[in-house]
mmCIF file of C-alpha atoms in Angstrom:
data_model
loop_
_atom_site.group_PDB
_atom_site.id
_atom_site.type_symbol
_atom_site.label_atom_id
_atom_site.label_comp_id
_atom_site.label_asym_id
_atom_site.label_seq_id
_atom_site.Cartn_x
_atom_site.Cartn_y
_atom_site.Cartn_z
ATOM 1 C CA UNK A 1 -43.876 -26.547 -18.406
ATOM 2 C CA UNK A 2 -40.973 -28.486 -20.090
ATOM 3 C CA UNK A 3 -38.050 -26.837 -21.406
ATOM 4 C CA UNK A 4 -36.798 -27.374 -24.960
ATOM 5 C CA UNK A 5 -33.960 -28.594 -26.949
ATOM 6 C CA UNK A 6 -33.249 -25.279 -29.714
ATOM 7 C CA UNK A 7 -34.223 -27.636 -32.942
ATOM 8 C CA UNK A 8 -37.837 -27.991 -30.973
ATOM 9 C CA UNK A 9 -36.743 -31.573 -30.629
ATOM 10 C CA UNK A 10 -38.274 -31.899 -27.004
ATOM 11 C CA UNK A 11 -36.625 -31.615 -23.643
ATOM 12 C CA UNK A 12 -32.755 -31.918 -23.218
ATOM 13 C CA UNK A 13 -31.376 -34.991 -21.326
ATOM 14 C CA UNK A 14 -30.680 -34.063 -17.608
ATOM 15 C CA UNK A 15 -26.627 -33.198 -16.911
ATOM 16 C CA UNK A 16 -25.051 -36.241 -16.165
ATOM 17 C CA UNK A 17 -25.694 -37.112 -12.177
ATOM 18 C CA UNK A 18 -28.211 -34.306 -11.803
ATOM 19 C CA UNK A 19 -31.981 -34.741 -12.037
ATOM 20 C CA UNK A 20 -34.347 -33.336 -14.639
ATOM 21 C CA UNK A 21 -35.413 -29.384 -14.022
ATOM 22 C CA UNK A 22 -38.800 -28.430 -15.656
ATOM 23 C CA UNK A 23 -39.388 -25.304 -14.140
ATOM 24 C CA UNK A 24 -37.897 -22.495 -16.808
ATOM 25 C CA UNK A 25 -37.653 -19.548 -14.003
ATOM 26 C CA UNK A 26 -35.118 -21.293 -11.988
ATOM 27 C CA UNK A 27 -33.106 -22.495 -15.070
ATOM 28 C CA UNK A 28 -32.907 -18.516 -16.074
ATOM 29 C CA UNK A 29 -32.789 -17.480 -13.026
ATOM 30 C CA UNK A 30 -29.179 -20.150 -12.994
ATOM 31 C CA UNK A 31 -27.954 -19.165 -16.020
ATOM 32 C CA UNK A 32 -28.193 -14.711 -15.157
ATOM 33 C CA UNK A 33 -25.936 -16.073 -12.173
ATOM 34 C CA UNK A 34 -23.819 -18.609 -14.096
ATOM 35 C CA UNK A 35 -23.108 -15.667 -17.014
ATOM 36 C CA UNK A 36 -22.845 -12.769 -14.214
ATOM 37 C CA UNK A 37 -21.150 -14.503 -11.781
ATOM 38 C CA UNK A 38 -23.354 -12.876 -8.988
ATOM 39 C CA UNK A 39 -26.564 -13.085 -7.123
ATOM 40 C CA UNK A 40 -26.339 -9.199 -6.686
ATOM 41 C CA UNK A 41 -25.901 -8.999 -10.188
ATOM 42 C CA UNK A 42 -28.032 -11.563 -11.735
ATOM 43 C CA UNK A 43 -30.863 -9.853 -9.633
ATOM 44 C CA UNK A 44 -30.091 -6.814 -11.240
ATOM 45 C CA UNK A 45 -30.587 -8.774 -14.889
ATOM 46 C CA UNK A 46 -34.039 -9.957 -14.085
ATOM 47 C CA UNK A 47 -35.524 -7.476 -12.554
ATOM 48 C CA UNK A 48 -35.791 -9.804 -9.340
ATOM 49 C CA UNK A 49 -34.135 -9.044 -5.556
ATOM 50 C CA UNK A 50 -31.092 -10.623 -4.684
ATOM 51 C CA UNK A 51 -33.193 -12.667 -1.930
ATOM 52 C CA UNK A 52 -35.763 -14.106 -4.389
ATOM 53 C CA UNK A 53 -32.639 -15.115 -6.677
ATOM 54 C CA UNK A 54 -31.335 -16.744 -3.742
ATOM 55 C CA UNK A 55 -34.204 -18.580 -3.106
ATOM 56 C CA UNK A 56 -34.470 -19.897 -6.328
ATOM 57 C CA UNK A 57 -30.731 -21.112 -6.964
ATOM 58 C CA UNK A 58 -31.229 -23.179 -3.834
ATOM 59 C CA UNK A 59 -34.538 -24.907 -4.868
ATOM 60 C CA UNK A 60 -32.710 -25.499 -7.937
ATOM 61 C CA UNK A 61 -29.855 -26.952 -5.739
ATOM 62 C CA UNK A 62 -32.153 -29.526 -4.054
ATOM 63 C CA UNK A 63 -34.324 -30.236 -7.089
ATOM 64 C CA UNK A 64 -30.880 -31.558 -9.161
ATOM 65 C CA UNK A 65 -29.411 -32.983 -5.748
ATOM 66 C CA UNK A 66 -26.105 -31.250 -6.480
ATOM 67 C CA UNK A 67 -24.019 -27.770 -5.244
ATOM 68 C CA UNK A 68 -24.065 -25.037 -8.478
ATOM 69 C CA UNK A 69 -22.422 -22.370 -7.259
ATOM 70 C CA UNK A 70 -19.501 -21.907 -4.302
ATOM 71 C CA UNK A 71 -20.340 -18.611 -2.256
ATOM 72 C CA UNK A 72 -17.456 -16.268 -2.008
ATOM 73 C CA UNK A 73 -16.710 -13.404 -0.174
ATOM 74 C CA UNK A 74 -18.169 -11.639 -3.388
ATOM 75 C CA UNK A 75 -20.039 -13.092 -5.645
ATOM 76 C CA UNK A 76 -19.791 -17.353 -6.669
ATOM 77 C CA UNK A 77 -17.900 -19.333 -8.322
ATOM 78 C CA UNK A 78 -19.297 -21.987 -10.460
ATOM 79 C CA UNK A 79 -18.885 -25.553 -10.133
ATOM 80 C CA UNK A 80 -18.411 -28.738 -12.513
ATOM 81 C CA UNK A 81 -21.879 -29.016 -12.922
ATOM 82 C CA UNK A 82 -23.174 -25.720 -12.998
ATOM 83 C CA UNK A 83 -20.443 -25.822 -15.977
ATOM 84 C CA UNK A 84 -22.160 -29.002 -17.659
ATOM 85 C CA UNK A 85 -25.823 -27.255 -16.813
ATOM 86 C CA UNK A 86 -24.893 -24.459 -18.609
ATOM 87 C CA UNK A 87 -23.859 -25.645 -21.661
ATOM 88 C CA UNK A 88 -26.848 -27.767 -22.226
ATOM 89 C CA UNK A 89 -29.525 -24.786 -21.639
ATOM 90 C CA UNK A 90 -27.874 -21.850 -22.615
ATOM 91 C CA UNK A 91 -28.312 -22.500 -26.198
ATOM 92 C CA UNK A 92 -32.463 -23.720 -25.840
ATOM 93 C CA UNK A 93 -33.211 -21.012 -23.188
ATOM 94 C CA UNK A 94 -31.525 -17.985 -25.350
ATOM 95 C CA UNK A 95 -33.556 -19.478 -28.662
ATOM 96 C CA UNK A 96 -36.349 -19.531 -26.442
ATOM 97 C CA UNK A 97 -35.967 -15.808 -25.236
ATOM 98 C CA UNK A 98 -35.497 -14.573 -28.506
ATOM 99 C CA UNK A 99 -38.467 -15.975 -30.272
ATOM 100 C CA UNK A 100 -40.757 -14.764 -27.689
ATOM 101 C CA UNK A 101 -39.077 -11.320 -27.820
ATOM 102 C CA UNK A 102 -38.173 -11.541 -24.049
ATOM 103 C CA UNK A 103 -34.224 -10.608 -25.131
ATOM 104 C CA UNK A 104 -35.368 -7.368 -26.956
ATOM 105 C CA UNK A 105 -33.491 -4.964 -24.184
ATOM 106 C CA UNK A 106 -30.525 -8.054 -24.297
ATOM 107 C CA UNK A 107 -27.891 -5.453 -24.852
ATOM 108 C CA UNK A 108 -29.009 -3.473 -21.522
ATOM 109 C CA UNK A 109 -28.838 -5.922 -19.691
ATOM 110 C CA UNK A 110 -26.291 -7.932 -20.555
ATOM 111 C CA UNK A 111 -23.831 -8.889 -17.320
ATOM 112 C CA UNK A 112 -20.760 -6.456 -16.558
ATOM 113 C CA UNK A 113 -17.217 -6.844 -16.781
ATOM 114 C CA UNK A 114 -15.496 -7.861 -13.765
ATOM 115 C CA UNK A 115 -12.127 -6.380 -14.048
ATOM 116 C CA UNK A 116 -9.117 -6.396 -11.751
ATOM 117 C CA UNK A 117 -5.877 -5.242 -10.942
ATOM 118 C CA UNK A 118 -3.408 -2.476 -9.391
ATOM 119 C CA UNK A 119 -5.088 0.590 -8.128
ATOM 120 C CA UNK A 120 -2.694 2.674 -9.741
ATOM 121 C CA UNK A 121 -2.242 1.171 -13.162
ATOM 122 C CA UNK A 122 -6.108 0.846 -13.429
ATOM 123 C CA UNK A 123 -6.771 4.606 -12.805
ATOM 124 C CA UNK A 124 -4.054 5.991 -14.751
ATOM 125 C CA UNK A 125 -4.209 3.640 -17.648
ATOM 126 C CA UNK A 126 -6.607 0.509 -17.855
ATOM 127 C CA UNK A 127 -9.815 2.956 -16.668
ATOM 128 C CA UNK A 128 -8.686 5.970 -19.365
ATOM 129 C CA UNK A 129 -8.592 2.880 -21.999
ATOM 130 C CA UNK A 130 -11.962 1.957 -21.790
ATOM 131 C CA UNK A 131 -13.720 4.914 -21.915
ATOM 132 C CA UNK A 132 -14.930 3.907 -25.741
ATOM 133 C CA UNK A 133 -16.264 0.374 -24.211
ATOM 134 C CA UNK A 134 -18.753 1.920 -21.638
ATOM 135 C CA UNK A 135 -19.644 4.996 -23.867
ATOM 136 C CA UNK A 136 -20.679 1.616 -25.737
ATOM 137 C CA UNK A 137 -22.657 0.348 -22.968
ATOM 138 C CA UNK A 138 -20.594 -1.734 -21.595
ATOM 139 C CA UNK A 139 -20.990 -2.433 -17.835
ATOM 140 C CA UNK A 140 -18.020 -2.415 -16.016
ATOM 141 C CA UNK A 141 -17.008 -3.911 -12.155
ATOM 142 C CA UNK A 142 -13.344 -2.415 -11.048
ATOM 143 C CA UNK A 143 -11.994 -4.343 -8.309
ATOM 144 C CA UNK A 144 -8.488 -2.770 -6.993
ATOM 145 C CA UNK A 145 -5.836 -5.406 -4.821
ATOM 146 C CA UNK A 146 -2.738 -7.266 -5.275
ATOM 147 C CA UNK A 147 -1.831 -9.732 -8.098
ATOM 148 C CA UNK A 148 -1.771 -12.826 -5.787
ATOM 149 C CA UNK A 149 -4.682 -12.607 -4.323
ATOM 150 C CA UNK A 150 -6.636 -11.366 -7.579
ATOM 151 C CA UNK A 151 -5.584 -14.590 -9.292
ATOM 152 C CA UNK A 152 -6.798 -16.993 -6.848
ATOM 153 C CA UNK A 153 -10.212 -14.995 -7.390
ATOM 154 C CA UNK A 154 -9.945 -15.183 -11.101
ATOM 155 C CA UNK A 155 -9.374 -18.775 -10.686
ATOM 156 C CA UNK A 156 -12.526 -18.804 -8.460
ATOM 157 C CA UNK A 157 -14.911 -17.212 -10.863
ATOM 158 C CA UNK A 158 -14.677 -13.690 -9.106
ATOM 159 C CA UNK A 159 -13.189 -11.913 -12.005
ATOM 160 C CA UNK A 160 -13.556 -12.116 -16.151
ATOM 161 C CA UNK A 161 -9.809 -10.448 -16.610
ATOM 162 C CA UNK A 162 -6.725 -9.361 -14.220
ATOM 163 C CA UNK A 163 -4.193 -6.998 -15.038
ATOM 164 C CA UNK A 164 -1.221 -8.746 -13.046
ATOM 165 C CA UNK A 165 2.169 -7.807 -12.252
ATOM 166 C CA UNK A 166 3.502 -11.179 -12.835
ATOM 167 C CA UNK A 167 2.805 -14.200 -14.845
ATOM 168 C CA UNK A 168 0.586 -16.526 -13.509
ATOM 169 C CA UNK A 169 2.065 -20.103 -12.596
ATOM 170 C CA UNK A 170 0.131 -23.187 -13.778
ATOM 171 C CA UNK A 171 -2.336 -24.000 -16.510
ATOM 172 C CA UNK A 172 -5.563 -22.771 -15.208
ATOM 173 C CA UNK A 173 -4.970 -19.471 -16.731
ATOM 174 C CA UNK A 174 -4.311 -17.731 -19.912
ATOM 175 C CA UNK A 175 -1.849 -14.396 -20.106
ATOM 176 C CA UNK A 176 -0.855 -12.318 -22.481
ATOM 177 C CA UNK A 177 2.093 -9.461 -22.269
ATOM 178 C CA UNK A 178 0.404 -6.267 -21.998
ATOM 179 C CA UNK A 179 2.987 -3.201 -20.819
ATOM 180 C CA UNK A 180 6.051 -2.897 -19.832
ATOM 181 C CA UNK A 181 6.612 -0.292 -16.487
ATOM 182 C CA UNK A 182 10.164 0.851 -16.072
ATOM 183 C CA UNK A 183 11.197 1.808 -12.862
ATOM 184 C CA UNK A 184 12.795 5.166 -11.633
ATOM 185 C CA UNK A 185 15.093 6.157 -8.944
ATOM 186 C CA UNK A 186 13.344 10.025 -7.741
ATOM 187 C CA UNK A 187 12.881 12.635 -5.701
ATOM 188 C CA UNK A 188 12.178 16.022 -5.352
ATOM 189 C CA UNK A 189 14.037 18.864 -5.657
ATOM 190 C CA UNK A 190 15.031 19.460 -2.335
ATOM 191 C CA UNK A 191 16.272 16.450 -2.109
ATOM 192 C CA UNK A 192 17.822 15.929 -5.416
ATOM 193 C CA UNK A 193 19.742 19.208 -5.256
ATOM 194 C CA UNK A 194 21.818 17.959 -2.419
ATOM 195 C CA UNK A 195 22.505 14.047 -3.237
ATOM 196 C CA UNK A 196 21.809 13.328 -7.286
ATOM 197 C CA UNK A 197 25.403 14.006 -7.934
ATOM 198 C CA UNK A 198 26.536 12.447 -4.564
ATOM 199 C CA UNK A 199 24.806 9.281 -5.532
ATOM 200 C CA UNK A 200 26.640 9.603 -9.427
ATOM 201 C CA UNK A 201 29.844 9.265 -7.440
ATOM 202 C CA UNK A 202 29.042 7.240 -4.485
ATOM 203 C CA UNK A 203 25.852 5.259 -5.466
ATOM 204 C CA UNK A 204 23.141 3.995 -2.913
ATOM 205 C CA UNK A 205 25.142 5.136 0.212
ATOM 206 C CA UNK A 206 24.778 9.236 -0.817
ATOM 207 C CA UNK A 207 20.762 8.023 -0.023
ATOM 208 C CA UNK A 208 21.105 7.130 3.745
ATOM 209 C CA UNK A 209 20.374 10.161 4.807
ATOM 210 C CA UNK A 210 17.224 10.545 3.114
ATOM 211 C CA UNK A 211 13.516 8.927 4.202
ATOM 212 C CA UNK A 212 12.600 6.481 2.006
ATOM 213 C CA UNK A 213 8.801 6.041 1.351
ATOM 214 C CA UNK A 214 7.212 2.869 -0.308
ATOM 215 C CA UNK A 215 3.963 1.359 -0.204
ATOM 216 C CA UNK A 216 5.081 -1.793 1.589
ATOM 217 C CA UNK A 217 7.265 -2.847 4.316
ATOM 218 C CA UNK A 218 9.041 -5.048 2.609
ATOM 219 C CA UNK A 219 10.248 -2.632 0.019
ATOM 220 C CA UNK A 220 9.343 -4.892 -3.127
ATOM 221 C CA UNK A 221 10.124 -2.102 -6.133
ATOM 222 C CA UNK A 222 12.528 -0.396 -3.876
ATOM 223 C CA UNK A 223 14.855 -3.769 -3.427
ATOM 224 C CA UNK A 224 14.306 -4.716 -6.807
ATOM 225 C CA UNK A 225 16.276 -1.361 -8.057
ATOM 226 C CA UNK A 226 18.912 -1.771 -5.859
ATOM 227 C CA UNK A 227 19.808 -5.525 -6.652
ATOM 228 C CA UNK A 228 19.563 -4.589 -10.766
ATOM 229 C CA UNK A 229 21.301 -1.288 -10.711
ATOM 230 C CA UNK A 230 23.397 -0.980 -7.684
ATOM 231 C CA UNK A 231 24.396 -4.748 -7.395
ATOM 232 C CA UNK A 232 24.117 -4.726 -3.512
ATOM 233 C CA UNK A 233 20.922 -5.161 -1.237
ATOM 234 C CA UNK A 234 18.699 -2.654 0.307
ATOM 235 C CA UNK A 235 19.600 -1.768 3.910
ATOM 236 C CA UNK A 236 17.747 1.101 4.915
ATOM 237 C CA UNK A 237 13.842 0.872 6.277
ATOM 238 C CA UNK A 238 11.147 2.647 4.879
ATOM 239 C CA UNK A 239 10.284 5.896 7.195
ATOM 240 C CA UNK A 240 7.259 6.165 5.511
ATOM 241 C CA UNK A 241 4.753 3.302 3.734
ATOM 242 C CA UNK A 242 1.578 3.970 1.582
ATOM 243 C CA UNK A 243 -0.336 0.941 0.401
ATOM 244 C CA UNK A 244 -0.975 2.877 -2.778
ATOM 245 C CA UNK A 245 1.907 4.129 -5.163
ATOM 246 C CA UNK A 246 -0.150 7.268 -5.844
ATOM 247 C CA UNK A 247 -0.072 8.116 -2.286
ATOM 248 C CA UNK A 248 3.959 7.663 -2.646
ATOM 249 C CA UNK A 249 3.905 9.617 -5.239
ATOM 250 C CA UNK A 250 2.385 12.432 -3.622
ATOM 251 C CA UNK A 251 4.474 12.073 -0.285
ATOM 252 C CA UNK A 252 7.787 12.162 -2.566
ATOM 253 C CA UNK A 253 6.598 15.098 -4.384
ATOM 254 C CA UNK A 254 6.004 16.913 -1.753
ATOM 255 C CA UNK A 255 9.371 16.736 -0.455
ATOM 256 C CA UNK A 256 9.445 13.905 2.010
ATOM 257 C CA UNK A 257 11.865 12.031 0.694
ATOM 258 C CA UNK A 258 12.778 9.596 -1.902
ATOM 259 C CA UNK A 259 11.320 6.399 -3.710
ATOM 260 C CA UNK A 260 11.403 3.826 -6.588
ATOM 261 C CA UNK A 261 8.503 4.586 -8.854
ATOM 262 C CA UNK A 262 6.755 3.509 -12.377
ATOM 263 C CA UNK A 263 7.772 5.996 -14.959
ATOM 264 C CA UNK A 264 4.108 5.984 -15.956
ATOM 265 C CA UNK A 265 2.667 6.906 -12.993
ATOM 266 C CA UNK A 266 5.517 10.089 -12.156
ATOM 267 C CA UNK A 267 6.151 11.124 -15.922
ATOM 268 C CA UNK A 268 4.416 13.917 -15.872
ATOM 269 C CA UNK A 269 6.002 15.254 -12.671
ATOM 270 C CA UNK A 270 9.508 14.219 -14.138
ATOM 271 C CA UNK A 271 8.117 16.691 -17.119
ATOM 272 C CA UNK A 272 7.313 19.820 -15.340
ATOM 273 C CA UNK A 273 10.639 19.245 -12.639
ATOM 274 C CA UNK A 274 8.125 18.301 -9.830
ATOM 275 C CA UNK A 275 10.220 15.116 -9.115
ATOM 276 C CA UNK A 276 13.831 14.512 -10.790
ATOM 277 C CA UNK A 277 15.705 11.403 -11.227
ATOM 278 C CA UNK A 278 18.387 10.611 -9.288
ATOM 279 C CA UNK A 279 20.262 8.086 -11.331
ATOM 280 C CA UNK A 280 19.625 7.134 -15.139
ATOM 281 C CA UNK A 281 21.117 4.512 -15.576
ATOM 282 C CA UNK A 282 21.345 2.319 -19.145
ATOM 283 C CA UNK A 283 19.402 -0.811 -18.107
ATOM 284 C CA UNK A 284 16.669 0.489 -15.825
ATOM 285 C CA UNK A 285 14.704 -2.636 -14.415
ATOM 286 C CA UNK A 286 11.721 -3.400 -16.169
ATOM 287 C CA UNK A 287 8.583 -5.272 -15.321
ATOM 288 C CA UNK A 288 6.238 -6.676 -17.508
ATOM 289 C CA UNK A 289 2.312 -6.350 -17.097
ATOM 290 C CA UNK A 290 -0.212 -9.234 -17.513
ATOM 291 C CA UNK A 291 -3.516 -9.468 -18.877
ATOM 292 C CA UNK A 292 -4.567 -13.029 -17.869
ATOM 293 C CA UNK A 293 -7.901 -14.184 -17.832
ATOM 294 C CA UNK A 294 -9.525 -17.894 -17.601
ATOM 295 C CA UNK A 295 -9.121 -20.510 -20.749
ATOM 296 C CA UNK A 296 -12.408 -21.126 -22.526
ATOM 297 C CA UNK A 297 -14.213 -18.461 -24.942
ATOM 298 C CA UNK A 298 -16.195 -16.005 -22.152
ATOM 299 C CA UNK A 299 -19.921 -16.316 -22.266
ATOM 300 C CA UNK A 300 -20.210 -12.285 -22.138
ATOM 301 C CA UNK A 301 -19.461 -10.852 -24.986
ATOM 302 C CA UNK A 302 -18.204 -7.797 -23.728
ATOM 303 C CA UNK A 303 -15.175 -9.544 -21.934
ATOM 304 C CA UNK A 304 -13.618 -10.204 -25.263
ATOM 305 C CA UNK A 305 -14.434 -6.359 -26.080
ATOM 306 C CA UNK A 306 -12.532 -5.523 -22.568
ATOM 307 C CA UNK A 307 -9.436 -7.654 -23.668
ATOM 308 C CA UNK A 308 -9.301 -6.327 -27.166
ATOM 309 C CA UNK A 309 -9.595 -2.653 -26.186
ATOM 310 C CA UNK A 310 -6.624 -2.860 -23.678
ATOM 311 C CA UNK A 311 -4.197 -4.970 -25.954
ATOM 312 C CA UNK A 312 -4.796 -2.509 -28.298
ATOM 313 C CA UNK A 313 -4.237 0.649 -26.316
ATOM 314 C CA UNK A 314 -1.170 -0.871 -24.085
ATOM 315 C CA UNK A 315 0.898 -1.167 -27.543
ATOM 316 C CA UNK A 316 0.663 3.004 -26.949
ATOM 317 C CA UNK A 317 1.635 3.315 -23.047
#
């Protein structure tokens, strides 16, 4: 059976390089893993297992004579000419699906969103957010790590959208300002009761006494506050380290020392006294939040959907 151009015109030239394909069931089978990014996931869209999909992506690899898809730790990454393959079926094979009715669940099964970004900021903000877009139906991947890494993935074909902590160098990517997190200087009471106004008169040496906790060794936020409101570098070591700013949060609250936090994430304990702020100064430092995702228009739908929700709501955090 020969595929077909959308106008009924007969079959579309091959993709420059890459022999002709006439068997329809790998070509969708290629295009649920071009659009999901996934063999898990593209399985999932046909109704097929993950090793059948597999099979069929490589027969379709040695049929055109060329690589489609790089393997990644999770999921693939298309390549050049899984690029030119889709965009000379999609448009015949979706025609084709919808006039023989095969698309009529489309909307169930339409590919997730694979989102990405800080543990913290996606559980306290980003995950809240979209709440309306998966009441929607909207299917929705959440992949926690660290901007860096994340990027390179994005750039891989891992993720549709990051939520980054800094803006990405280079063209490959687009970003857009999303929030800006404001950094605070607390502790709790215990604490606070016997240096705040020590550290009004004295600044950053009234803290050497106290443990400081972060969620790296290197003390990233922590260094960053000292050099932009003390004017002087960070001496002291962290005595205690949590990879995950919520888990800081909790140490500090419960009394074990002090730390350099988002506002967002310890605003409510700065509201009920739980945590206080040691110093306010007039030009706390201030990060600003990325929502970058790769240039082109997204084949999923929903991806724009993601975006737009969480533009919208970060004009509010």
């Amino acid at each position: 059976m020969t595929h077909v151009n959308a106008d009924g015109s007969g079959p579309p030239s091959p993709v420059s390089g890459v022999a002709a394909v006439s068997d329809l069931n790998l070509l969708r089978t290629f295009l649920a893993v071009y659009r999901s990014g996934s063999f898990t996931a593209a399985a999932g869209l046909l109704g097929l297992s993950q090793p059948t999909v597999t099979a069929q992506i490589r027969s379709l690899e040695r049929q055109t004579g060329r690589e489609l898809f790089a393997r990644l730790p999770r999921g693939v990454a298309a390549t050049p000419v899984a690029h030119d393959l889709a965009a000379r079926v999609a448009t015949p094979l979706d025609a084709l699906a919808a006039a023989t009715g095969q698309d009529e669940s489309r909307d169930e099964r339409r590919a997730p969103v694979h989102l990405a970004g800080p543990a913290e900021l996606l559980c306290t903000r980003v995950l809240p957010a979209l709440a309306p877009a998966a009441a929607e139906g909207v299917r929705l991947r959440v992949t926690p790590g660290l901007t860096e890494a994340l990027l390179e993935e994005l750039r891989a074909g891992r993720h549709d959208l990051v939520v980054a902590t800094f803006r990405p160098r280079g063209r490959t990517l687009v970003s857009v300002p999303l929030m800006d997190e404001e950094f605070v200087l607390v502790a709790a009471p215990v604490w606070a009761d016997r240096v705040r106004e020590r550290v009004v008169r004295e600044g950053p040496a009234a803290l050497h006494a106290v443990p400081l906790v972060s969620y790296a060794e290197d003390l990233p936020i922590a260094r960053r506050y000292w050099r932009h409101v003390f004017g002087t570098r960070l001496s002291c070591p962290a005595a205690v380290t949590v990879p995950d700013l919520r888990g800081v949060l909790a140490a500090v609250t419960a009394g074990a020392g002090f730390a350099v936090l988002p506002r967002y994430l310890c605003e409510a304990e700065l509201g009920t006294g739980a945590l206080v702020a040691l110093c306010e100064p007039e030009d706390p430092p201030i990060n600003t939040g990325y929502l970058v995702q790769r240039p082109g228009r997204p084949d999923n739908p929903d991806v724009t959907r993601v975006r737009d929700l969480l533009t919208d709501a970060a004009r509010s955090w």
